[in-house]
Structure formats: C-alpha cells, structure tokens
Amino acid sequence: MTTPIWPGEHEPLGATFDGAGTNFALFSEAAERVELCLFDEAGAETRIDLPEVTAFVHHGYAQGIQPGQRYGYRVHGPWDPQAGHRCNPNKLLLDPYSKAIEGQVLWHPAVYGHDQDALDQPDERDSAGYMPRSIVVSPFFEWGDDRPPRTPLHESIIYEAHVRGLTMTHPDVPAELRGTYAGLTQPAIIDHLVELGITAIELLPIHQFVPEQFTFDMGLTNYWGYSSIGFLAPHNSYSSAGDRGQQVREFKSMVRTLHQAGLEVILDVVYNHTAEGNHLGPTLSMKGIDNYRYYRVDPADRRRYIDYTGTGNTTDMRSPNVLKLVMDSLRYWVTEMHVDGFRFDLASALAREDHAVDRLSGFFDLIHQDPIVSRVKLIAEPWDVGDGGYQLGNFPPLWSEWNGKYRDKVRDYWRGTPASTGKFASRFSGSADLYAGSGRRTTASINFITAHDGFTLADLVSYNHKHNEANGEDNRDGEDHNRSWNSGVEGPTEDPAVVEIRQTRQRSLLATLLLSQGVPMLLGGDEIGRTQRGNNNAYCQDNAISWFDWTDVDTELLEFTKRLIRFRARHPVFRRRQWFSGRKLDGSPLPDIGWYKPDGGPMAKQDWSATTGSLAAFLNGARLVSTGPRGEQIVDDNFLIFFNPEPDRRAFTVPPDLGDVPWEVVIDTDVAKSRDLLIGEGEQLELAPWSLVVLQETAAADPVG
C-alpha cells in the first residue's frame, strides 16, 4: 500500500475524512515519533511516519484514505516505568479518538507492554495480530427531520436498560437483530416502552469496551461494559450490520427511531478509567501513547496508578488533554449522534484535583460553560471508591444525582426497619435536605430503588442474601448489605401467602417511586417481574441471568406499573419543580404538604422516631402547585396517601383538619382486593400489611386500582 502523506492539521484530533482523504492527529507529549499503521483487506500493515508535530499533536493528511480504512498507531518514545512512561512501538495502539473500532482484543501476552517476567522491561512481541483496529468513519448520515424530544426533567421517567438484555429473548425481535442497536428499534420494543409511559431510556455503557482477561479466563465476560477503551466509538458487538464503521450508522438510526417515538436517549458513560487496568494491565491505547499524561500515576511510585475507581487506574482529569478528550467526546455524542444526556459513572473521580473532590474543578467549569453539553441532561453517580468520594448532594447546579440515600431509606422503610420514618418522609418529598440549600430543584434527585448494580425489584422482595455463585468468585463479590427482605422464604416459592406479600411489596415500592418528588428511574424489567435469581452483581453474566425473560411476564404487575406512570403524568402535584414549604398557601387553610399519624392526628416531633412506620401524607394540589415557564398556574387535586410498612393490618383515619370532603381510593397496592370506595372526614380505612393507598378528592377522581 502506497499512500502519500502531507502535513495536514493538528485539529481536530482523531481521523477526519473530508471527502478526498483523511487527516490523522494524535496527542502525545511523550512521543518522539508516531507511526500511522494502515491495514489492507488481507491484514497487511503499512507504516507511515506522521510528518508534523504541533503543540505535541502528531499529525498528517493521507490522500485517498476512505471511510472503512483500518488503522492504528505505534508510538516511539521513552520506556521508563519509574518515570511513568510506557511507550513501546511493538504495541499497536487504538486511537483514543476512534469513532469506530473493528474486532476484539485477543488475550495473548503480546498485548501487554511489559515483560511478564521482568515488569520494568518492555515486551518485544508485536501485538498487532491480537489487537482490534480503529476505523475511519464517514460523517455523513441522513437525519431527516430528527428532533430531540427535550422532555423537561420534572416530567421525565427514566428507564435503565441494556442493549442486549432488553432484546435478546423477545420473540417478536428477529433473531439476527436481538442484542443490537437495531433490535431496540423493533416495533415490539418501541411499543413496550411507549405503552409503559417512560420518557427516556438510559443505556448501560455503549462506548467501545474490553472485557477483562480474568473474566475471559473464567468463560465469562464484562456484560455491563464499564471498561471503556473508545470514548467516541459505539460498541461494535451491539451492531447487527458488522463493525467496520456500520455500528455508527446503526446507532444513529436507533436514536432517530427512538426520537420519533418521543423517547430520549441517555448514555451511561465511563470517563473515570479505561480498560488498560493497573500497572500489570494491557497496553491498548493511552497507556502506550502517553501514560504519564493520560493517567493519574502515583507520585511516590510512578510505575503504579492512583486508583479511585476500583479498576486499577484513574484518568487524569487535571490534564488539559484528558479534559479535552472528554469534552470532545461529550460534544460528539450530542452533535453527531444526537443523544439527549449522560449519566456519569463514578463522577466524583472526574472532579478530583490533587486529591479531594472539588465542586470548582476544571471538569465542572468546562461542562457549565459549554454551550452544547450544558444543555443536555447531566446525571452524576456522586461517588467513587477513594477517600472522600461520597459526594451525594454536593454536585453543582445543572446536575442531577443518583440519590443513593433515597434507595436505601425507601428499601429500609418497606422492609419494616425501625425508626426509618422521618428519613423516608424526607426522601419521598424530594430530599430537600440534600439539594435545596445549593439552589437546585427537586429534579436534582434521581430517585431509584433498584439499578443494574444490585437486586432487581423481584429479587429485593425474594432474597435476604446475594447468590452470586455463577460469577466464579465463591459468592464473595457483590454487596452484602442489600436492605432486602425475602418476605418469609429465600428464593422461589409457591406458598400463596409469601407470593401475595411479595406482590404487594413490589407494588408499594413502585408506587412510592412514582409518587415521590424528583425524577424516577425504573430498572428495566422490574415492570415485568424480572429476576436475576438472587445475583446482585451480574456484571459478567451475558446470559439468561441478566436478560429479560419475555416468556415469563408478570402481566398484572406490568399493567399496574403502566397505570401508575399514567397517573403520575396526569397529576403535577407528584412532579413539582419547587420545594414543599410546609406552610399554608395563599387563599388556602391548608399547607402544601402535611404529615399525619394513622389516627388522623398531625405528626409531632417525637412521632418521627417511633418504631412504627405507618403514616399519612397530604399533598395540596387544589391550590397553586407551581408556575409554568410562561406564567401559567399549574393546579391539581388534593391527595392523601396512607403508608403501612408493617406486617399487620392497620386502620387509618382521614384527618379531620382537611375539611368535610369525600375522598375516593384511586390506588391500592394490596393485590388481594380491588377497591371502589368513598370515605369521608373522620372515617377509617383498613390497610393490608405492606400496602399503600392513595385517596383523591372526588371532584375529579382518577382511579388506578
């Protein structure tokens, strides 16, 4: 292969096709020389030195190079692990700006930059035969009239799902499309999501990732995908059309189709670390390009890394070029791939300066001033595994956060944990204690009870203990303290009494989630009763443990969830943008929220620490709920919610200070009965164990059942 190479440009980074050829640009301050490696159809390699260096960017323009061209880099520079440098030209390296990647890593000693027997010495074997290739991609795509739905956060309902898991067993998805981006666009999947009523699908990582060798050696894989190697490349194994750049078109088509259905696409992104692991890990990309500047090396021993992520390495967000890579990636996914937001894995690691997490870090500054990224949905997982990494409530304005305290307190409450009532009430009403003081609104709280990491909803009410034996680690992995209760029997059972408790508790947990202030996130499959058989760490299970079982759908639970979501959508009092004040509203003798004991009396200070958890909440919607963006007043009906997280039946009295008005039962999570009941001031209603009931003033009652 003979390819003329001209100086080209140092911007943009990556491989940029202009219609006649491709510009290649790679940042490396450590590199003394960079070889562009081009591969033909037979796999033969041609090496060309990039002829120019501008501001540590090595670049060149290759005339005639078209989309679909396979390429990589070899970086000549210092091999000096004690100084943090790991350049080894024997290793073919992926472009950090790859927009598509072909193939997978084949685990062989050659993909490691160091000698396995002498860690400070370079390995001299050529890794090209075991490495995937970067691919030149065409930027052209017919988006048509694609428009982002732009659903306001306070109206959003997020659905966390996996590209493969959602579609792998669905009988109405063609076999060749299951587990792919195209599979997500099939009518059966779209119809399920639309009829369910969610507004956004949050996809587990779809950046190109590499399963770790230890999972491969056990015959497993990294199913979740939290092991990125390409921040701009959609994962090639999720493409039904092949991986020579076709995954980009297929991903774009998926986004366009989901937008047409009114669904937003949020990506779970992993910028805090890469698949290159610790100092014993493989050399696949950044480690061999400029290890010292891409990763946080330990200043006391630069052969090793500072690990805030639990994966062996942490990207160095103090480095301008790493920050640029992350920001370029985010902008690319918004402008070129049309996604609607991001959930940032271990986001605290991105905000660390010298050590501590800093709300004023360069990362936050760049996000907030960016005219593109600042306009999409930004969701933080507000912790990492380092000291001081738990930063729930401390992220700046514009950000929402996965509210781990919401998850924990709601779980505790519905398993009958003593003295959890006050915290539960705080979480149900929006977690003002966490967010109100920093100028944020109720939408700062992403409420969830279950997520990919942990038990599913069905397992939360069916297991006391994790059952991760299939993971090959003797059940040592995964969280031990799950705040779960098996409802009387561990695992599957046909005992009708236990089954009834589990069904009621699932409904009560779902009702709590969808009636709480904040933004609800539903774990995909919880609405159909999906189980992982007690596995609470199914990261390596790309099989029936993790996949939806579309042949075993709890249709009653599904219909109940649909009705709950429709109910929330119709009633703005459950999705306020402003905080409750607890004070009487203008023109109303009643406050915007009130809390009551089961006997109808108001909750006093000492009642919040009582061992019983039963209580009632009054939500005032008949007066002003909020003001819309154009000054319109948004009003609703009044609601009264009874909570009984106890093993016995409990009588609740309608509080007398709410006025002499009739109330109608519109939601009852007790699966043993269906109510059609009116109740008035001072009258009693008996709740089943573990159940929740919602009453609505009868002026416009809206039964859910």
XYZ file of C-alpha atoms in Angstrom:
705
model
C 0.000 0.000 0.000
C 1.461 3.331 -1.095
C -0.177 6.352 0.483
C 1.098 9.926 0.092
C 1.210 11.756 3.422
C 1.101 15.538 3.775
C 1.480 17.666 6.916
C -2.244 18.057 7.488
C -3.694 19.780 10.568
C -3.396 19.259 14.312
C -7.130 19.796 14.790
C -9.443 18.039 15.088
C -7.866 15.090 16.844
C -8.601 11.638 15.510
C -9.193 10.510 11.928
C -11.227 13.056 9.947
C -12.435 12.226 6.436
C -13.067 15.256 4.206
C -14.257 13.574 1.028
C -10.843 13.230 -0.598
C -8.651 11.863 2.164
C -8.257 11.622 5.925
C -6.430 13.786 8.420
C -4.849 11.910 11.327
C -3.954 13.697 14.575
C -2.759 12.168 17.852
C -1.733 13.930 21.064
C 1.388 12.617 22.792
C 3.828 14.776 24.657
C 5.986 11.727 25.361
C 6.290 10.571 21.743
C 9.499 11.093 19.816
C 7.923 9.634 16.678
C 4.467 8.325 15.777
C 3.794 5.775 13.057
C 0.388 5.624 11.423
C -0.364 1.960 10.693
C -2.739 1.224 7.816
C -4.142 -2.271 7.254
C -5.462 -3.660 3.983
C -8.173 -6.281 3.483
C -5.691 -9.117 3.973
C -4.387 -7.598 7.216
C -1.066 -6.454 5.767
C 0.321 -3.420 7.588
C 1.828 -0.269 6.110
C 3.603 2.099 8.483
C 3.902 5.818 7.753
C 5.535 8.398 9.995
C 3.238 11.295 10.824
C 5.280 14.181 9.405
C 4.343 17.128 11.643
C 4.103 17.967 15.344
C 2.114 20.964 16.592
C 1.636 21.546 20.319
C 2.503 17.878 20.962
C -0.062 16.748 18.394
C 1.451 14.449 15.758
C -0.440 14.812 12.511
C -0.576 14.106 8.808
C -3.040 14.065 5.917
C -3.293 10.831 3.923
C -4.690 11.411 0.465
C -7.185 8.839 -0.798
C -7.875 7.207 2.572
C -11.596 6.465 2.634
C -14.159 5.510 5.307
C -13.746 1.893 6.315
C -9.935 2.118 6.410
C -8.449 0.154 9.307
C -5.670 1.901 11.223
C -3.758 2.173 14.480
C -0.633 3.810 15.871
C 2.815 2.842 17.090
C 4.411 5.354 19.424
C 8.189 5.627 19.724
C 9.279 7.229 22.959
C 10.650 6.543 26.428
C 10.101 3.223 28.152
C 10.726 4.252 31.744
C 8.003 2.980 34.099
C 9.755 4.521 37.106
C 9.174 7.916 35.494
C 5.634 6.984 34.409
C 6.452 6.401 30.713
C 5.400 3.220 28.876
C 5.972 3.841 25.158
C 6.574 0.597 23.276
C 6.428 0.654 19.444
C 5.959 -3.113 19.378
C 2.393 -2.493 20.508
C -0.321 -1.473 18.072
C -2.449 1.193 19.743
C -6.050 2.245 19.274
C -6.727 5.901 18.585
C -8.340 7.483 21.705
C -10.493 9.425 19.233
C -11.600 6.328 17.296
C -15.156 6.805 16.070
C -15.433 3.105 15.298
C -13.402 0.032 16.222
C -13.293 -3.324 14.442
C -12.614 -6.574 16.235
C -11.875 -7.520 19.827
C -8.766 -7.903 21.972
C -7.442 -11.447 21.797
C -5.868 -12.203 25.144
C -2.242 -13.073 24.474
C 0.933 -11.995 26.303
C 1.783 -9.754 23.333
C -0.938 -7.235 24.231
C 0.952 -6.398 27.424
C 3.563 -3.676 27.124
C 5.781 -5.050 29.861
C 7.698 -8.294 30.015
C 5.682 -10.736 32.128
C 8.816 -11.899 33.961
C 10.551 -8.527 34.269
C 7.906 -5.854 34.833
C 10.238 -2.902 34.257
C 11.334 -4.238 30.868
C 9.363 -3.791 27.628
C 7.840 -6.783 25.906
C 9.218 -7.051 22.354
C 6.460 -9.126 20.770
C 4.284 -7.452 18.151
C 0.693 -7.118 19.368
C -0.935 -6.307 16.004
C -2.232 -9.830 15.476
C -4.175 -9.693 18.731
C -5.496 -6.153 18.603
C -8.679 -4.590 17.197
C -8.359 -1.772 14.657
C -9.566 1.803 14.642
C -11.767 2.601 11.638
C -12.068 5.777 9.561
C -15.740 6.778 9.617
C -17.846 8.830 7.224
C -19.557 11.762 8.957
C -22.464 11.736 6.511
C -25.874 10.496 7.676
C -29.418 11.396 6.695
C -31.007 12.533 9.936
C -34.090 13.843 8.169
C -36.290 15.859 10.498
C -34.887 14.322 13.675
C -35.641 16.454 16.714
C -34.727 15.750 20.319
C -37.858 15.333 22.475
C -36.419 17.705 25.121
C -38.685 16.348 27.850
C -38.404 18.612 30.919
C -36.644 16.868 33.773
C -39.605 17.168 36.138
C -41.745 15.333 33.564
C -39.136 12.651 32.870
C -39.324 8.981 33.762
C -36.022 7.222 33.077
C -35.764 3.552 32.171
C -32.341 1.948 32.733
C -31.689 -0.872 30.283
C -29.029 -2.859 28.459
C -28.926 -3.090 24.661
C -28.558 -6.871 24.745
C -30.564 -7.705 27.832
C -33.693 -5.891 26.678
C -33.929 -7.632 23.318
C -32.113 -10.987 23.454
C -35.148 -13.218 24.084
C -38.023 -11.203 22.671
C -39.943 -13.479 20.266
C -41.040 -10.541 18.092
C -37.493 -9.285 17.522
C -35.868 -11.090 14.558
C -33.117 -13.413 15.748
C -30.427 -11.582 13.758
C -31.336 -8.269 15.435
C -31.501 -9.433 19.034
C -28.922 -7.818 21.276
C -28.268 -4.959 18.847
C -28.989 -1.287 18.341
C -31.349 -2.289 15.539
C -33.121 -4.640 17.926
C -34.073 -1.670 20.098
C -35.899 -0.114 17.150
C -38.213 -3.059 16.546
C -41.936 -2.304 16.976
C -42.315 -4.791 19.831
C -39.655 -2.988 21.885
C -40.768 0.523 20.955
C -44.393 -0.341 21.729
C -43.450 -1.753 25.118
C -41.533 1.392 26.082
C -44.170 3.801 24.777
C -47.085 1.935 26.337
C -45.200 1.735 29.616
C -45.011 5.537 29.585
C -41.305 6.164 30.145
C -39.781 9.260 28.542
C -36.089 8.288 28.313
C -34.082 5.113 28.003
C -30.754 5.190 29.826
C -28.434 2.680 28.176
C -25.694 0.911 30.086
C -22.286 1.706 28.548
C -22.191 1.588 24.760
C -18.731 3.146 24.363
C -16.379 0.525 22.944
C -15.230 -1.585 25.871
C -12.924 -4.524 26.512
C -13.870 -7.408 28.814
C -11.077 -8.099 31.293
C -8.838 -11.128 30.818
C -9.799 -12.628 34.171
C -13.466 -12.784 33.118
C -12.438 -14.320 29.778
C -10.344 -16.914 31.573
C -13.421 -17.904 33.622
C -15.540 -18.249 30.492
C -17.431 -15.069 31.347
C -17.374 -11.509 30.028
C -17.873 -7.898 31.085
C -21.582 -7.727 30.277
C -22.258 -4.319 31.798
C -19.464 -2.658 29.802
C -17.830 -0.479 32.453
C -14.426 -0.995 30.840
C -14.151 1.616 28.100
C -11.387 1.877 25.522
C -13.043 4.202 22.982
C -14.881 7.276 24.241
C -16.230 8.194 20.787
C -16.922 4.722 19.390
C -20.208 2.811 19.775
C -19.523 -0.740 20.926
C -19.172 -2.919 17.841
C -20.672 -6.117 19.275
C -24.039 -4.363 19.507
C -24.192 -3.857 15.741
C -26.207 -6.186 13.551
C -24.566 -4.810 10.398
C -20.926 -5.572 11.132
C -18.309 -3.458 12.834
C -16.398 -1.767 10.028
C -17.994 1.566 10.813
C -21.527 0.250 10.329
C -22.131 0.405 14.072
C -22.086 4.198 13.809
C -24.890 4.294 11.253
C -26.875 1.704 13.179
C -26.548 3.655 16.409
C -27.670 6.859 14.700
C -30.646 5.040 13.186
C -31.563 3.762 16.646
C -31.511 7.265 18.117
C -33.573 8.630 15.240
C -36.205 5.914 15.682
C -36.412 6.364 19.444
C -36.797 10.120 18.969
C -39.642 9.526 16.535
C -41.376 7.589 19.317
C -40.864 10.518 21.715
C -38.136 8.757 23.692
C -34.890 10.383 24.753
C -31.578 8.501 24.779
C -29.288 8.913 27.786
C -25.881 7.244 27.801
C -24.168 5.789 30.854
C -20.603 6.994 30.231
C -17.344 5.840 31.814
C -14.650 8.511 31.630
C -13.076 7.873 35.027
C -10.935 4.901 33.935
C -10.184 2.688 30.944
C -9.781 -0.992 30.150
C -5.977 -0.794 30.462
C -6.098 -1.665 34.158
C -3.267 -1.210 36.625
C 0.499 -1.430 36.049
C 0.037 -5.129 35.237
C -2.698 -4.449 32.698
C -2.564 -4.492 28.886
C -1.272 -1.739 26.619
C -4.131 -0.991 24.242
C -4.206 2.760 23.723
C -3.485 5.641 26.126
C -1.010 3.686 28.237
C 1.308 3.338 25.250
C 0.587 6.798 23.819
C 1.408 8.941 26.845
C 0.830 7.062 30.080
C 2.067 9.850 32.339
C -0.428 12.410 30.998
C -3.500 10.263 30.439
C -3.496 8.531 33.837
C -3.000 9.524 37.455
C 0.274 7.895 38.391
C 1.326 7.559 41.997
C 3.871 10.345 42.682
C 5.595 8.087 45.219
C 5.968 5.269 42.679
C 5.214 6.261 39.104
C 5.155 2.656 37.965
C 1.787 2.408 39.670
C -1.504 4.266 39.419
C -3.746 6.094 41.849
C -6.967 4.110 41.806
C -10.158 5.979 42.758
C -12.303 3.639 40.664
C -11.571 0.114 41.873
C -10.410 -0.877 38.375
C -6.687 -0.276 38.666
C -6.401 3.154 37.030
C -7.948 6.621 37.006
C -7.844 9.026 34.078
C -6.119 12.288 34.953
C -8.802 14.966 34.729
C -6.193 17.548 35.775
C -4.590 17.118 32.358
C -5.844 19.629 29.739
C -5.649 16.982 27.037
C -7.693 14.451 29.003
C -10.277 17.136 29.732
C -10.301 17.954 26.031
C -10.814 14.297 25.129
C -13.776 14.006 27.480
C -15.364 17.258 26.321
C -14.801 16.402 22.650
C -16.438 13.037 23.290
C -19.464 14.577 25.012
C -19.953 17.142 22.273
C -19.599 14.447 19.609
C -22.331 12.289 21.144
C -24.672 15.284 21.307
C -23.955 16.932 17.949
C -23.141 13.933 15.742
C -25.019 11.104 17.471
C -27.953 13.194 18.764
C -28.115 11.757 22.284
C -30.059 13.640 24.935
C -27.966 13.308 28.065
C -25.409 11.417 30.101
C -25.156 9.521 33.345
C -21.536 9.745 34.562
C -20.169 6.619 36.213
C -18.212 7.313 39.440
C -18.482 11.025 38.731
C -16.588 12.058 41.858
C -13.405 10.714 40.269
C -13.830 13.223 37.446
C -13.894 16.131 39.897
C -10.752 15.305 41.880
C -7.978 17.860 41.712
C -4.789 16.942 43.616
C -6.782 14.567 45.791
C -10.087 15.925 47.079
C -13.306 16.166 45.092
C -13.712 19.829 44.135
C -17.038 21.419 43.121
C -14.960 24.062 41.322
C -12.801 21.605 39.392
C -11.857 22.169 35.778
C -14.253 19.426 34.724
C -17.275 21.211 36.175
C -16.100 24.549 34.809
C -15.862 23.149 31.295
C -19.263 21.469 31.498
C -21.008 24.603 32.737
C -19.592 26.959 30.157
C -20.017 24.611 27.216
C -22.936 25.784 25.031
C -23.678 22.231 23.859
C -23.058 19.896 26.793
C -24.595 22.205 29.405
C -27.959 21.980 27.628
C -28.482 18.227 27.869
C -29.384 16.095 30.866
C -26.401 15.634 33.201
C -26.686 12.916 35.839
C -23.921 12.041 38.286
C -23.234 8.853 40.133
C -21.992 11.033 43.002
C -19.331 8.812 44.484
C -16.140 6.870 43.771
C -14.132 4.398 45.867
C -11.496 6.867 47.105
C -11.354 8.740 50.404
C -13.963 11.474 50.473
C -15.535 10.125 47.315
C -19.122 10.024 48.577
C -20.405 13.392 47.373
C -24.187 12.952 47.309
C -25.779 16.396 47.381
C -22.550 18.240 46.624
C -22.626 18.482 42.838
C -23.170 21.971 41.401
C -26.311 23.365 39.721
C -27.327 21.871 36.339
C -26.507 18.419 37.691
C -28.883 15.722 38.876
C -27.616 12.876 41.031
C -28.399 9.241 41.585
C -29.842 9.523 45.088
C -28.397 6.544 46.935
C -29.965 7.714 50.190
C -33.376 7.567 48.552
C -32.735 3.956 47.524
C -31.540 2.964 50.988
C -34.256 4.671 53.028
C -37.131 3.520 50.832
C -35.816 -0.045 50.984
C -35.463 0.201 54.763
C -38.942 1.626 55.171
C -40.702 -1.068 53.169
C -38.921 -3.896 54.958
C -40.088 -2.512 58.301
C -36.799 -1.154 59.626
C -37.494 0.663 62.929
C -37.106 4.447 63.145
C -36.772 4.972 59.401
C -39.972 7.011 59.099
C -38.502 10.515 59.211
C -35.832 9.815 56.602
C -38.411 8.116 54.413
C -40.640 11.194 54.525
C -37.697 13.394 53.562
C -36.827 11.195 50.591
C -40.470 10.898 49.468
C -40.881 14.673 49.470
C -37.807 15.337 47.324
C -34.729 15.233 49.608
C -34.679 18.981 50.253
C -32.073 18.396 52.953
C -29.633 17.301 50.248
C -30.385 19.722 47.437
C -32.431 22.794 48.383
C -29.537 24.641 50.007
C -27.452 24.656 46.805
C -30.014 26.378 44.595
C -31.204 23.201 42.931
C -34.742 21.968 42.464
C -36.473 18.685 43.127
C -35.134 17.415 39.792
C -31.654 17.223 41.320
C -32.738 13.902 42.824
C -32.784 10.897 40.511
C -34.871 8.539 42.622
C -34.349 4.817 42.249
C -34.949 1.707 44.295
C -33.142 -0.739 42.031
C -30.498 -0.348 39.323
C -28.269 -2.612 37.236
C -25.924 -2.926 40.222
C -27.796 -4.921 42.874
C -31.009 -6.870 43.177
C -33.879 -6.454 40.762
C -37.208 -5.455 42.324
C -38.463 -9.050 42.285
C -35.255 -10.225 43.959
C -35.376 -7.414 46.530
C -38.547 -8.958 47.979
C -37.412 -12.574 47.461
C -33.883 -12.831 48.868
C -32.178 -11.945 52.135
C -28.759 -12.829 50.782
C -26.887 -12.495 47.494
C -26.481 -15.621 45.367
C -23.569 -14.843 43.060
C -22.102 -18.318 42.716
C -22.305 -18.123 38.909
C -19.760 -15.279 38.953
C -16.940 -17.666 39.815
C -15.786 -15.864 42.959
C -17.324 -18.152 45.595
C -20.063 -15.583 46.276
C -17.510 -13.113 47.662
C -18.309 -10.386 45.134
C -21.246 -8.002 45.315
C -22.801 -6.031 48.154
C -23.538 -7.942 51.372
C -25.925 -5.380 52.887
C -28.790 -5.175 50.409
C -31.569 -3.847 52.655
C -33.740 -6.612 51.272
C -36.261 -8.985 52.850
C -37.313 -12.277 51.310
C -40.898 -11.995 52.607
C -40.551 -15.234 54.569
C -38.846 -17.692 52.194
C -35.463 -17.436 50.469
C -35.835 -17.570 46.711
C -38.595 -19.096 44.570
C -41.704 -20.390 46.329
C -45.262 -21.402 45.558
C -46.502 -20.541 49.058
C -49.527 -18.318 48.280
C -49.119 -16.226 51.420
C -45.495 -15.410 50.617
C -46.295 -14.740 46.953
C -49.027 -12.300 48.000
C -46.658 -10.401 50.305
C -44.063 -10.149 47.535
C -46.604 -8.878 45.023
C -47.925 -6.268 47.416
C -44.461 -5.089 48.391
C -43.376 -4.738 44.765
C -46.436 -2.591 44.071
C -45.821 -0.477 47.162
C -42.199 0.108 46.192
C -43.175 1.047 42.633
C -45.934 3.355 43.857
C -43.527 5.061 46.234
C -41.001 5.571 43.439
C -43.529 7.032 41.003
C -45.270 9.269 43.532
C -42.111 10.727 45.088
C -40.872 14.208 44.250
C -37.835 14.095 41.995
C -37.098 12.156 38.812
C -37.967 8.435 38.950
C -35.645 5.886 37.377
C -37.065 2.437 36.779
C -34.753 -0.531 36.319
C -35.677 -2.169 33.030
C -37.538 -5.409 33.641
C -38.841 -4.539 37.101
C -42.198 -3.824 35.498
C -42.481 -7.439 34.306
C -41.060 -9.122 37.423
C -37.579 -9.841 36.057
C -35.337 -11.883 38.352
C -31.584 -12.479 38.376
C -32.049 -15.479 40.706
C -30.588 -13.566 43.607
C -27.440 -12.420 41.770
C -26.749 -8.848 42.873
C -23.594 -8.361 40.788
C -24.435 -9.752 37.356
C -21.742 -7.689 35.607
C -20.277 -10.807 33.971
C -23.484 -12.628 33.082
C -24.308 -12.167 29.399
C -26.955 -14.872 29.564
C -30.401 -15.672 30.930
C -29.416 -14.399 34.386
C -29.301 -10.833 33.060
C -31.577 -10.925 30.026
C -35.292 -10.149 30.144
C -37.384 -13.300 30.051
C -40.185 -12.246 27.727
C -41.825 -15.678 28.139
C -42.432 -15.073 31.848
C -44.041 -11.642 32.152
C -45.993 -10.647 35.258
C -48.795 -9.055 33.268
C -50.651 -7.773 36.331
C -47.541 -6.015 37.611
C -46.917 -4.596 34.139
C -50.431 -3.182 33.879
C -50.207 -1.741 37.387
C -46.900 -0.019 36.504
C -48.394 1.438 33.323
C -51.331 2.843 35.269
C -49.025 4.315 37.898
C -46.940 6.088 35.254
C -50.065 7.458 33.549
C -51.334 8.616 36.935
C -48.102 10.495 37.659
C -48.160 12.082 34.209
C -51.707 13.383 34.764
C -51.075 14.880 38.185
C -48.422 17.608 38.514
C -48.583 17.542 42.318
C -46.365 14.425 42.143
C -43.773 16.086 39.897
C -43.355 19.556 41.320
C -40.395 21.696 40.335
C -40.462 23.703 43.571
C -39.845 22.506 47.101
C -42.601 21.975 49.622
C -42.659 24.642 52.327
C -45.000 23.006 54.849
C -46.745 26.385 55.193
C -50.340 27.322 54.413
C -50.771 28.550 50.883
C -52.295 31.874 49.950
C -56.059 31.539 49.817
C -55.994 28.078 51.399
C -56.363 26.977 55.017
C -54.121 24.006 54.243
C -50.343 23.704 53.775
C -48.772 22.401 50.559
C -47.818 19.202 52.425
C -48.877 17.705 55.727
C -47.900 14.582 57.649
C -50.275 12.609 59.856
C -50.367 9.625 62.163
C -52.673 6.704 61.364
C -55.216 8.063 63.881
C -55.545 11.269 61.835
C -53.588 13.493 64.188
C -50.662 15.560 62.893
C -47.183 14.124 63.275
C -45.344 15.626 66.226
C -41.561 15.755 66.628
C -41.457 12.677 68.856
C -43.566 10.666 66.385
C -40.834 10.674 63.739
C -38.598 8.434 65.835
C -41.347 5.943 66.718
C -40.709 2.295 65.924
C -43.922 2.025 63.912
C -43.548 3.279 60.362
C -47.154 3.862 59.384
C -48.009 7.416 58.419
C -50.090 9.512 56.038
C -49.110 12.346 53.702
C -51.404 15.116 52.443
C -50.461 16.803 49.160
C -52.221 20.051 48.376
C -52.782 20.368 44.652
C -56.070 22.283 44.717
C -54.106 25.491 45.160
C -51.014 26.591 43.326
C -48.647 23.683 42.612
C -46.225 25.731 40.532
C -45.937 28.380 37.879
C -45.155 27.354 34.331
C -42.415 28.944 32.197
C -44.913 31.378 30.652
C -46.545 32.337 33.948
C -49.417 29.867 33.767
C -50.591 28.451 37.075
C -50.416 24.661 37.297
C -53.002 23.234 39.701
C -54.134 19.751 40.623
C -56.409 17.893 43.022
C -55.723 17.139 46.670
C -54.348 13.728 47.596
C -53.985 11.743 50.778
C -51.527 8.823 50.897
C -51.561 6.126 53.564
C -48.387 4.041 54.102
C -48.430 0.774 56.057
C -44.960 -0.850 56.082
C -45.954 -3.258 58.851
C -46.752 -6.973 58.996
C -50.246 -6.361 60.400
C -53.363 -4.695 59.112
C -53.612 -1.064 60.160
C -56.607 1.274 60.379
C -56.091 4.823 59.081
C -58.363 7.763 59.840
C -58.963 10.606 57.398
C -57.561 13.671 59.211
C -60.375 15.964 60.391
C -58.467 19.172 59.590
C -58.599 18.512 55.831
C -62.229 19.589 55.621
C -65.519 17.778 55.250
C -64.950 16.438 51.737
C -65.318 12.911 50.380
C -62.224 11.004 49.252
C -62.022 8.143 46.794
C -59.466 5.335 46.788
C -57.585 5.599 43.476
C -54.511 3.444 44.199
C -54.316 0.389 46.414
C -51.227 -1.828 46.273
C -52.964 -4.667 48.124
C -53.146 -7.410 45.495
C -55.857 -9.265 47.436
C -58.572 -6.730 46.709
C -59.698 -4.035 44.321
C -61.420 -1.109 45.992
C -64.127 1.185 44.772
C -64.625 3.134 47.944
C -65.579 6.605 49.127
C -64.505 7.733 52.575
C -65.146 10.937 54.476
C -63.744 13.079 57.283
C -63.027 11.095 60.437
C -63.804 7.761 58.802
C -61.412 4.839 58.829
C -59.831 2.729 56.132
C -58.043 -0.513 56.902
C -54.816 -1.170 55.005
C -53.333 -4.580 54.339
C -49.799 -5.320 55.556
C -47.017 -3.767 53.444
C -49.503 -1.740 51.408
C -50.004 1.817 50.223
C -53.295 3.569 49.426
C -53.824 6.870 47.632
C -57.050 8.843 48.087
C -58.123 11.698 45.861
C -60.758 14.347 46.418
C -63.755 13.172 44.453
C -64.105 16.298 42.303
C -62.066 14.557 39.611
C -61.075 11.192 40.993
C -58.768 9.198 38.744
C -58.839 5.513 39.783
C -55.765 3.377 39.240
C -56.805 0.274 41.167
